[in-house]
């Protein structure tokens, strides 16, 4: 299959490598390759001849207006280019619980992206994932005040990026789902506990204070917001937090 991936970050680079190793013709493209999804620059040329297009782009600015414009304009432009080129499958990676956090501008933007894909002209698959283990450190940094991490005890069910890659790759080479699938790690854990366990391995000396008011992407959490949707039959990844931490050490 010929597969075009927009976005070459943590997930995009791994998916490109995995699919190429499996014998597919894969290109992972970004701004350095002359692609600008927000204006449409380079898109038609990039997707011509592709069987599948995977959109893993992310906004460089997370202000509410900027992130909404990024996903709205980028998704519309990619879908239009795909329609002209006759692409048969559009895949995006979204976030478990995005529709349950309307106070977050970023989550609202991801829901808007999903809605455009669902209403668009291209057969699609939407993969909603929980947060990656790799981003726990960033969550800790965002919640640090005067050397203390303020983190909510509300649960995430985080997942290793390599498990995300494995499942997204299966979706990419399969038939379009025309539906949303959810993937998650094996353990629901409080964000404060996630940070403590990371620090116990890394030796970070910051203290961690449970704070139910600590936000996440601008929204207050409860323990159901970012765990798999009941009845969604989510795919549960095999890698536990302890296994991932051991592999990082």
PDB file of C-alpha atoms in Angstrom:
ATOM      1  CA  UNK A   1       0.000   0.000   0.000  1.00  0.00           C
ATOM      2  CA  UNK A   2       1.033   3.610  -0.509  1.00  0.00           C
ATOM      3  CA  UNK A   3       0.598   5.442   2.772  1.00  0.00           C
ATOM      4  CA  UNK A   4       1.114   9.147   3.450  1.00  0.00           C
ATOM      5  CA  UNK A   5       1.506  10.313   7.043  1.00  0.00           C
ATOM      6  CA  UNK A   6       1.221  13.982   7.936  1.00  0.00           C
ATOM      7  CA  UNK A   7       3.208  14.447  11.129  1.00  0.00           C
ATOM      8  CA  UNK A   8       6.576  12.909  11.947  1.00  0.00           C
ATOM      9  CA  UNK A   9       6.719  13.268  15.727  1.00  0.00           C
ATOM     10  CA  UNK A  10       6.651  10.584  18.431  1.00  0.00           C
ATOM     11  CA  UNK A  11       3.857   8.541  16.842  1.00  0.00           C
ATOM     12  CA  UNK A  12       4.303   9.423  13.173  1.00  0.00           C
ATOM     13  CA  UNK A  13       7.947   8.424  13.007  1.00  0.00           C
ATOM     14  CA  UNK A  14       7.281   5.074  14.697  1.00  0.00           C
ATOM     15  CA  UNK A  15       4.278   4.258  12.496  1.00  0.00           C
ATOM     16  CA  UNK A  16       6.234   5.146   9.358  1.00  0.00           C
ATOM     17  CA  UNK A  17       9.070   2.844  10.389  1.00  0.00           C
ATOM     18  CA  UNK A  18       6.748  -0.020  11.328  1.00  0.00           C
ATOM     19  CA  UNK A  19       4.766   0.145   8.094  1.00  0.00           C
ATOM     20  CA  UNK A  20       7.895   0.496   5.955  1.00  0.00           C
ATOM     21  CA  UNK A  21       9.384  -2.572   7.665  1.00  0.00           C
ATOM     22  CA  UNK A  22       6.196  -4.429   6.706  1.00  0.00           C
ATOM     23  CA  UNK A  23       6.819  -3.610   3.039  1.00  0.00           C
ATOM     24  CA  UNK A  24       4.529  -0.642   2.510  1.00  0.00           C
ATOM     25  CA  UNK A  25       5.434   2.507   0.573  1.00  0.00           C
ATOM     26  CA  UNK A  26       5.359   5.104   3.345  1.00  0.00           C
ATOM     27  CA  UNK A  27       6.097   8.824   3.449  1.00  0.00           C
ATOM     28  CA  UNK A  28       5.976  10.863   6.666  1.00  0.00           C
ATOM     29  CA  UNK A  29       5.719  14.531   5.722  1.00  0.00           C
ATOM     30  CA  UNK A  30       5.716  17.867   7.521  1.00  0.00           C
ATOM     31  CA  UNK A  31       6.537  21.523   7.088  1.00  0.00           C
ATOM     32  CA  UNK A  32      10.155  20.757   6.227  1.00  0.00           C
ATOM     33  CA  UNK A  33       8.821  18.897   3.180  1.00  0.00           C
ATOM     34  CA  UNK A  34       6.840  21.910   1.952  1.00  0.00           C
ATOM     35  CA  UNK A  35       3.557  20.842   3.532  1.00  0.00           C
ATOM     36  CA  UNK A  36       1.228  23.337   5.204  1.00  0.00           C
ATOM     37  CA  UNK A  37      -2.086  21.764   6.089  1.00  0.00           C
ATOM     38  CA  UNK A  38      -3.582  25.066   7.246  1.00  0.00           C
ATOM     39  CA  UNK A  39      -3.219  26.609   3.771  1.00  0.00           C
ATOM     40  CA  UNK A  40      -3.316  23.425   1.713  1.00  0.00           C
ATOM     41  CA  UNK A  41       0.191  23.967   0.364  1.00  0.00           C
ATOM     42  CA  UNK A  42       1.667  20.759  -1.052  1.00  0.00           C
ATOM     43  CA  UNK A  43      -1.240  18.544  -0.034  1.00  0.00           C
ATOM     44  CA  UNK A  44      -2.583  17.451  -3.422  1.00  0.00           C
ATOM     45  CA  UNK A  45       0.851  16.522  -4.689  1.00  0.00           C
ATOM     46  CA  UNK A  46       1.574  14.635  -1.469  1.00  0.00           C
ATOM     47  CA  UNK A  47      -1.591  12.505  -1.457  1.00  0.00           C
ATOM     48  CA  UNK A  48      -1.805  11.750  -5.186  1.00  0.00           C
ATOM     49  CA  UNK A  49      -1.608   7.985  -5.607  1.00  0.00           C
ATOM     50  CA  UNK A  50      -1.995   7.271  -1.889  1.00  0.00           C
ATOM     51  CA  UNK A  51      -4.226   4.473  -0.646  1.00  0.00           C
ATOM     52  CA  UNK A  52      -4.323   5.799   2.911  1.00  0.00           C
ATOM     53  CA  UNK A  53      -3.622   9.164   4.511  1.00  0.00           C
ATOM     54  CA  UNK A  54      -2.887   9.370   8.241  1.00  0.00           C
ATOM     55  CA  UNK A  55      -3.290  12.778   9.885  1.00  0.00           C
ATOM     56  CA  UNK A  56      -1.127  13.056  13.013  1.00  0.00           C
ATOM     57  CA  UNK A  57      -0.602  16.820  12.838  1.00  0.00           C
ATOM     58  CA  UNK A  58      -0.771  18.984  15.945  1.00  0.00           C
ATOM     59  CA  UNK A  59      -1.192  22.689  16.450  1.00  0.00           C
ATOM     60  CA  UNK A  60       1.955  24.696  17.249  1.00  0.00           C
ATOM     61  CA  UNK A  61      -0.186  26.956  19.461  1.00  0.00           C
ATOM     62  CA  UNK A  62      -2.631  25.683  22.057  1.00  0.00           C
ATOM     63  CA  UNK A  63      -4.596  28.888  22.537  1.00  0.00           C
ATOM     64  CA  UNK A  64      -8.280  28.112  22.076  1.00  0.00           C
ATOM     65  CA  UNK A  65      -8.756  30.055  18.837  1.00  0.00           C
ATOM     66  CA  UNK A  66      -5.476  28.919  17.283  1.00  0.00           C
ATOM     67  CA  UNK A  67      -5.931  25.231  17.951  1.00  0.00           C
ATOM     68  CA  UNK A  68      -9.506  25.250  16.663  1.00  0.00           C
ATOM     69  CA  UNK A  69      -8.446  27.015  13.471  1.00  0.00           C
ATOM     70  CA  UNK A  70      -5.531  24.605  13.016  1.00  0.00           C
ATOM     71  CA  UNK A  71      -7.630  21.438  13.167  1.00  0.00           C
ATOM     72  CA  UNK A  72     -10.589  22.935  11.315  1.00  0.00           C
ATOM     73  CA  UNK A  73      -8.583  24.332   8.408  1.00  0.00           C
ATOM     74  CA  UNK A  74      -6.032  21.523   8.235  1.00  0.00           C
ATOM     75  CA  UNK A  75      -8.607  18.758   8.255  1.00  0.00           C
ATOM     76  CA  UNK A  76     -10.768  20.487   5.640  1.00  0.00           C
ATOM     77  CA  UNK A  77      -7.775  20.987   3.346  1.00  0.00           C
ATOM     78  CA  UNK A  78      -6.516  17.417   3.707  1.00  0.00           C
ATOM     79  CA  UNK A  79      -9.953  15.949   3.023  1.00  0.00           C
ATOM     80  CA  UNK A  80     -10.398  18.165  -0.051  1.00  0.00           C
ATOM     81  CA  UNK A  81      -7.030  17.070  -1.445  1.00  0.00           C
ATOM     82  CA  UNK A  82      -7.864  13.425  -0.770  1.00  0.00           C
ATOM     83  CA  UNK A  83     -11.158  13.737  -2.596  1.00  0.00           C
ATOM     84  CA  UNK A  84      -9.432  15.161  -5.667  1.00  0.00           C
ATOM     85  CA  UNK A  85      -6.786  12.437  -5.561  1.00  0.00           C
ATOM     86  CA  UNK A  86      -9.186   9.559  -4.960  1.00  0.00           C
ATOM     87  CA  UNK A  87      -7.751   8.488  -1.594  1.00  0.00           C
ATOM     88  CA  UNK A  88      -9.750   5.638  -0.094  1.00  0.00           C
ATOM     89  CA  UNK A  89      -9.046   5.853   3.651  1.00  0.00           C
ATOM     90  CA  UNK A  90      -8.449   8.747   6.054  1.00  0.00           C
ATOM     91  CA  UNK A  91      -7.116   7.972   9.563  1.00  0.00           C
ATOM     92  CA  UNK A  92      -6.739  10.343  12.507  1.00  0.00           C
ATOM     93  CA  UNK A  93      -5.532   9.922  16.071  1.00  0.00           C
ATOM     94  CA  UNK A  94      -7.717  11.619  18.667  1.00  0.00           C
ATOM     95  CA  UNK A  95      -8.160  11.520  22.445  1.00  0.00           C
ATOM     96  CA  UNK A  96     -10.309   9.289  24.641  1.00  0.00           C
ATOM     97  CA  UNK A  97     -12.797  11.485  26.480  1.00  0.00           C
ATOM     98  CA  UNK A  98     -12.350  14.556  24.261  1.00  0.00           C
ATOM     99  CA  UNK A  99     -16.122  15.005  24.123  1.00  0.00           C
ATOM    100  CA  UNK A 100     -16.361  14.821  27.927  1.00  0.00           C
ATOM    101  CA  UNK A 101     -14.139  17.867  28.520  1.00  0.00           C
ATOM    102  CA  UNK A 102     -15.895  20.794  26.810  1.00  0.00           C
ATOM    103  CA  UNK A 103     -14.125  23.297  29.096  1.00  0.00           C
ATOM    104  CA  UNK A 104     -10.862  22.502  27.319  1.00  0.00           C
ATOM    105  CA  UNK A 105     -10.304  24.449  24.121  1.00  0.00           C
ATOM    106  CA  UNK A 106      -7.911  21.767  22.878  1.00  0.00           C
ATOM    107  CA  UNK A 107     -10.459  19.009  23.431  1.00  0.00           C
ATOM    108  CA  UNK A 108     -13.172  21.036  21.703  1.00  0.00           C
ATOM    109  CA  UNK A 109     -10.857  21.408  18.726  1.00  0.00           C
ATOM    110  CA  UNK A 110     -10.226  17.648  18.564  1.00  0.00           C
ATOM    111  CA  UNK A 111     -13.982  17.001  18.626  1.00  0.00           C
ATOM    112  CA  UNK A 112     -14.396  19.528  15.801  1.00  0.00           C
ATOM    113  CA  UNK A 113     -11.735  17.643  13.832  1.00  0.00           C
ATOM    114  CA  UNK A 114     -13.537  14.346  14.406  1.00  0.00           C
ATOM    115  CA  UNK A 115     -16.840  15.855  13.272  1.00  0.00           C
ATOM    116  CA  UNK A 116     -15.295  17.113  10.022  1.00  0.00           C
ATOM    117  CA  UNK A 117     -13.881  13.673   9.303  1.00  0.00           C
ATOM    118  CA  UNK A 118     -17.210  11.962  10.010  1.00  0.00           C
ATOM    119  CA  UNK A 119     -19.082  14.377   7.751  1.00  0.00           C
ATOM    120  CA  UNK A 120     -16.405  14.374   5.041  1.00  0.00           C
ATOM    121  CA  UNK A 121     -16.259  12.599   1.685  1.00  0.00           C
ATOM    122  CA  UNK A 122     -13.543  10.044   2.532  1.00  0.00           C
ATOM    123  CA  UNK A 123     -14.043   6.660   4.253  1.00  0.00           C
ATOM    124  CA  UNK A 124     -12.386   7.034   7.634  1.00  0.00           C
ATOM    125  CA  UNK A 125     -11.150   5.526  10.863  1.00  0.00           C
ATOM    126  CA  UNK A 126     -10.810   7.555  14.079  1.00  0.00           C
ATOM    127  CA  UNK A 127      -8.552   6.090  16.763  1.00  0.00           C
ATOM    128  CA  UNK A 128      -9.076   7.652  20.170  1.00  0.00           C
ATOM    129  CA  UNK A 129      -6.178   6.997  22.535  1.00  0.00           C
ATOM    130  CA  UNK A 130      -5.587   7.735  26.183  1.00  0.00           C
ATOM    131  CA  UNK A 131      -2.550   9.802  27.151  1.00  0.00           C
ATOM    132  CA  UNK A 132       0.912   8.369  26.493  1.00  0.00           C
ATOM    133  CA  UNK A 133       3.333   7.366  29.239  1.00  0.00           C
ATOM    134  CA  UNK A 134       5.884   9.538  27.459  1.00  0.00           C
ATOM    135  CA  UNK A 135       3.917  12.675  28.365  1.00  0.00           C
ATOM    136  CA  UNK A 136       3.748  12.144  32.141  1.00  0.00           C
ATOM    137  CA  UNK A 137       6.884  14.256  32.597  1.00  0.00           C
ATOM    138  CA  UNK A 138       5.280  17.114  30.674  1.00  0.00           C
ATOM    139  CA  UNK A 139       2.158  16.907  32.836  1.00  0.00           C
ATOM    140  CA  UNK A 140       4.388  17.146  35.906  1.00  0.00           C
ATOM    141  CA  UNK A 141       6.240  20.164  34.535  1.00  0.00           C
ATOM    142  CA  UNK A 142       2.969  21.930  33.695  1.00  0.00           C
ATOM    143  CA  UNK A 143       1.728  21.432  37.264  1.00  0.00           C
ATOM    144  CA  UNK A 144       4.907  22.563  39.041  1.00  0.00           C
ATOM    145  CA  UNK A 145       4.724  25.610  41.292  1.00  0.00           C
ATOM    146  CA  UNK A 146       7.739  26.529  43.458  1.00  0.00           C
ATOM    147  CA  UNK A 147       9.209  23.048  43.246  1.00  0.00           C
ATOM    148  CA  UNK A 148       5.985  21.222  44.040  1.00  0.00           C
ATOM    149  CA  UNK A 149       3.901  19.346  41.461  1.00  0.00           C
ATOM    150  CA  UNK A 150       0.177  19.908  41.868  1.00  0.00           C
ATOM    151  CA  UNK A 151      -1.523  16.928  40.224  1.00  0.00           C
ATOM    152  CA  UNK A 152      -5.088  15.724  40.369  1.00  0.00           C
ATOM    153  CA  UNK A 153      -5.832  12.266  41.773  1.00  0.00           C
ATOM    154  CA  UNK A 154      -8.383  11.828  38.959  1.00  0.00           C
ATOM    155  CA  UNK A 155      -7.559   8.854  36.802  1.00  0.00           C
ATOM    156  CA  UNK A 156      -5.890   8.454  33.457  1.00  0.00           C
ATOM    157  CA  UNK A 157      -5.450   5.057  31.804  1.00  0.00           C
ATOM    158  CA  UNK A 158      -2.165   5.837  30.058  1.00  0.00           C
ATOM    159  CA  UNK A 159      -0.607   3.831  27.237  1.00  0.00           C
ATOM    160  CA  UNK A 160       2.874   3.271  25.831  1.00  0.00           C
ATOM    161  CA  UNK A 161       3.428   4.995  22.492  1.00  0.00           C
ATOM    162  CA  UNK A 162       4.704   1.734  20.999  1.00  0.00           C
ATOM    163  CA  UNK A 163       1.323   0.131  21.760  1.00  0.00           C
ATOM    164  CA  UNK A 164      -0.450   3.071  20.130  1.00  0.00           C
ATOM    165  CA  UNK A 165       1.737   2.595  17.070  1.00  0.00           C
ATOM    166  CA  UNK A 166       0.970  -1.126  16.858  1.00  0.00           C
ATOM    167  CA  UNK A 167      -2.784  -0.622  16.919  1.00  0.00           C
ATOM    168  CA  UNK A 168      -2.873   2.433  14.657  1.00  0.00           C
ATOM    169  CA  UNK A 169      -0.747   0.557  12.116  1.00  0.00           C
ATOM    170  CA  UNK A 170      -3.310  -2.262  12.089  1.00  0.00           C
ATOM    171  CA  UNK A 171      -6.088   0.264  11.494  1.00  0.00           C
ATOM    172  CA  UNK A 172      -4.144   1.956   8.696  1.00  0.00           C
ATOM    173  CA  UNK A 173      -3.705  -1.213   6.635  1.00  0.00           C
ATOM    174  CA  UNK A 174      -7.231  -2.453   7.313  1.00  0.00           C
ATOM    175  CA  UNK A 175     -10.542  -1.476   5.755  1.00  0.00           C
ATOM    176  CA  UNK A 176     -11.996   1.894   6.805  1.00  0.00           C
ATOM    177  CA  UNK A 177     -14.050   1.531   9.970  1.00  0.00           C
ATOM    178  CA  UNK A 178     -16.260   4.563   9.332  1.00  0.00           C
ATOM    179  CA  UNK A 179     -16.368   4.629  13.107  1.00  0.00           C
ATOM    180  CA  UNK A 180     -14.335   5.481  16.202  1.00  0.00           C
ATOM    181  CA  UNK A 181     -12.225   2.944  18.082  1.00  0.00           C
ATOM    182  CA  UNK A 182     -10.730   3.493  21.528  1.00  0.00           C
ATOM    183  CA  UNK A 183      -7.389   2.276  22.849  1.00  0.00           C
ATOM    184  CA  UNK A 184      -6.013   2.531  26.381  1.00  0.00           C
ATOM    185  CA  UNK A 185      -3.369   1.233  28.714  1.00  0.00           C
ATOM    186  CA  UNK A 186      -4.084  -1.590  31.164  1.00  0.00           C
ATOM    187  CA  UNK A 187      -4.253   0.430  34.416  1.00  0.00           C
ATOM    188  CA  UNK A 188      -6.371   3.398  35.528  1.00  0.00           C
ATOM    189  CA  UNK A 189      -4.130   5.495  37.780  1.00  0.00           C
ATOM    190  CA  UNK A 190      -4.401   8.890  39.434  1.00  0.00           C
ATOM    191  CA  UNK A 191      -2.286  11.523  37.739  1.00  0.00           C
ATOM    192  CA  UNK A 192      -0.592  12.291  41.066  1.00  0.00           C
ATOM    193  CA  UNK A 193       0.333   8.606  41.397  1.00  0.00           C
ATOM    194  CA  UNK A 194       1.666   8.525  37.829  1.00  0.00           C
ATOM    195  CA  UNK A 195       3.979  11.432  38.584  1.00  0.00           C
ATOM    196  CA  UNK A 196       5.191   9.896  41.870  1.00  0.00           C
ATOM    197  CA  UNK A 197       6.012   6.610  40.175  1.00  0.00           C
ATOM    198  CA  UNK A 198       7.864   8.377  37.389  1.00  0.00           C
ATOM    199  CA  UNK A 199       9.871  10.375  39.921  1.00  0.00           C
ATOM    200  CA  UNK A 200      10.716   7.234  41.912  1.00  0.00           C
ATOM    201  CA  UNK A 201      12.539   5.936  38.834  1.00  0.00           C
ATOM    202  CA  UNK A 202      14.039   9.169  37.531  1.00  0.00           C
ATOM    203  CA  UNK A 203      15.151  10.430  40.957  1.00  0.00           C
ATOM    204  CA  UNK A 204      13.312  13.726  40.546  1.00  0.00           C
ATOM    205  CA  UNK A 205      13.224  15.416  43.961  1.00  0.00           C
ATOM    206  CA  UNK A 206      10.110  17.502  43.448  1.00  0.00           C
ATOM    207  CA  UNK A 207       7.290  16.789  45.877  1.00  0.00           C
ATOM    208  CA  UNK A 208       3.868  15.824  44.525  1.00  0.00           C
ATOM    209  CA  UNK A 209       0.706  17.225  46.097  1.00  0.00           C
ATOM    210  CA  UNK A 210      -2.713  15.750  45.276  1.00  0.00           C
ATOM    211  CA  UNK A 211      -4.837  18.630  44.037  1.00  0.00           C
ATOM    212  CA  UNK A 212      -8.354  17.899  42.723  1.00  0.00           C
ATOM    213  CA  UNK A 213      -8.439  21.432  41.287  1.00  0.00           C
ATOM    214  CA  UNK A 214      -5.362  20.885  39.127  1.00  0.00           C
ATOM    215  CA  UNK A 215      -6.420  21.149  35.515  1.00  0.00           C
ATOM    216  CA  UNK A 216      -5.712  19.092  32.419  1.00  0.00           C
ATOM    217  CA  UNK A 217      -5.684  20.899  29.077  1.00  0.00           C
ATOM    218  CA  UNK A 218      -7.655  23.642  30.807  1.00  0.00           C
ATOM    219  CA  UNK A 219     -10.367  21.404  32.249  1.00  0.00           C
ATOM    220  CA  UNK A 220     -11.081  19.945  35.682  1.00  0.00           C
ATOM    221  CA  UNK A 221     -11.097  16.136  35.692  1.00  0.00           C
ATOM    222  CA  UNK A 222     -13.060  13.385  37.297  1.00  0.00           C
ATOM    223  CA  UNK A 223     -11.929   9.765  37.169  1.00  0.00           C
ATOM    224  CA  UNK A 224     -14.256   8.899  34.266  1.00  0.00           C
ATOM    225  CA  UNK A 225     -13.259  11.691  31.900  1.00  0.00           C
ATOM    226  CA  UNK A 226     -10.088  10.208  30.422  1.00  0.00           C
ATOM    227  CA  UNK A 227     -10.677   6.476  30.776  1.00  0.00           C
ATOM    228  CA  UNK A 228     -12.342   4.290  28.117  1.00  0.00           C
ATOM    229  CA  UNK A 229     -15.983   4.933  27.377  1.00  0.00           C
ATOM    230  CA  UNK A 230     -18.271   2.291  28.945  1.00  0.00           C
ATOM    231  CA  UNK A 231     -19.498  -0.017  26.208  1.00  0.00           C
ATOM    232  CA  UNK A 232     -16.920   1.189  23.679  1.00  0.00           C
ATOM    233  CA  UNK A 233     -15.093  -2.174  23.679  1.00  0.00           C
ATOM    234  CA  UNK A 234     -11.750  -0.399  23.900  1.00  0.00           C
ATOM    235  CA  UNK A 235      -8.578  -2.242  22.908  1.00  0.00           C
ATOM    236  CA  UNK A 236      -6.468  -2.588  26.061  1.00  0.00           C
ATOM    237  CA  UNK A 237      -2.728  -2.430  25.453  1.00  0.00           C
ATOM    238  CA  UNK A 238      -0.356  -4.908  27.130  1.00  0.00           C
ATOM    239  CA  UNK A 239       2.393  -2.627  28.477  1.00  0.00           C
ATOM    240  CA  UNK A 240       2.042  -1.626  32.147  1.00  0.00           C
ATOM    241  CA  UNK A 241       3.502   1.509  33.665  1.00  0.00           C
ATOM    242  CA  UNK A 242       6.099  -0.510  35.594  1.00  0.00           C
ATOM    243  CA  UNK A 243       7.174  -2.306  32.418  1.00  0.00           C
ATOM    244  CA  UNK A 244       7.468   0.976  30.551  1.00  0.00           C
ATOM    245  CA  UNK A 245       9.417   2.611  33.384  1.00  0.00           C
ATOM    246  CA  UNK A 246      11.808  -0.343  33.456  1.00  0.00           C
ATOM    247  CA  UNK A 247      12.374  -0.042  29.717  1.00  0.00           C
ATOM    248  CA  UNK A 248      13.156   3.674  30.083  1.00  0.00           C
ATOM    249  CA  UNK A 249      15.610   3.038  32.901  1.00  0.00           C
TER     250      UNK A 249
END
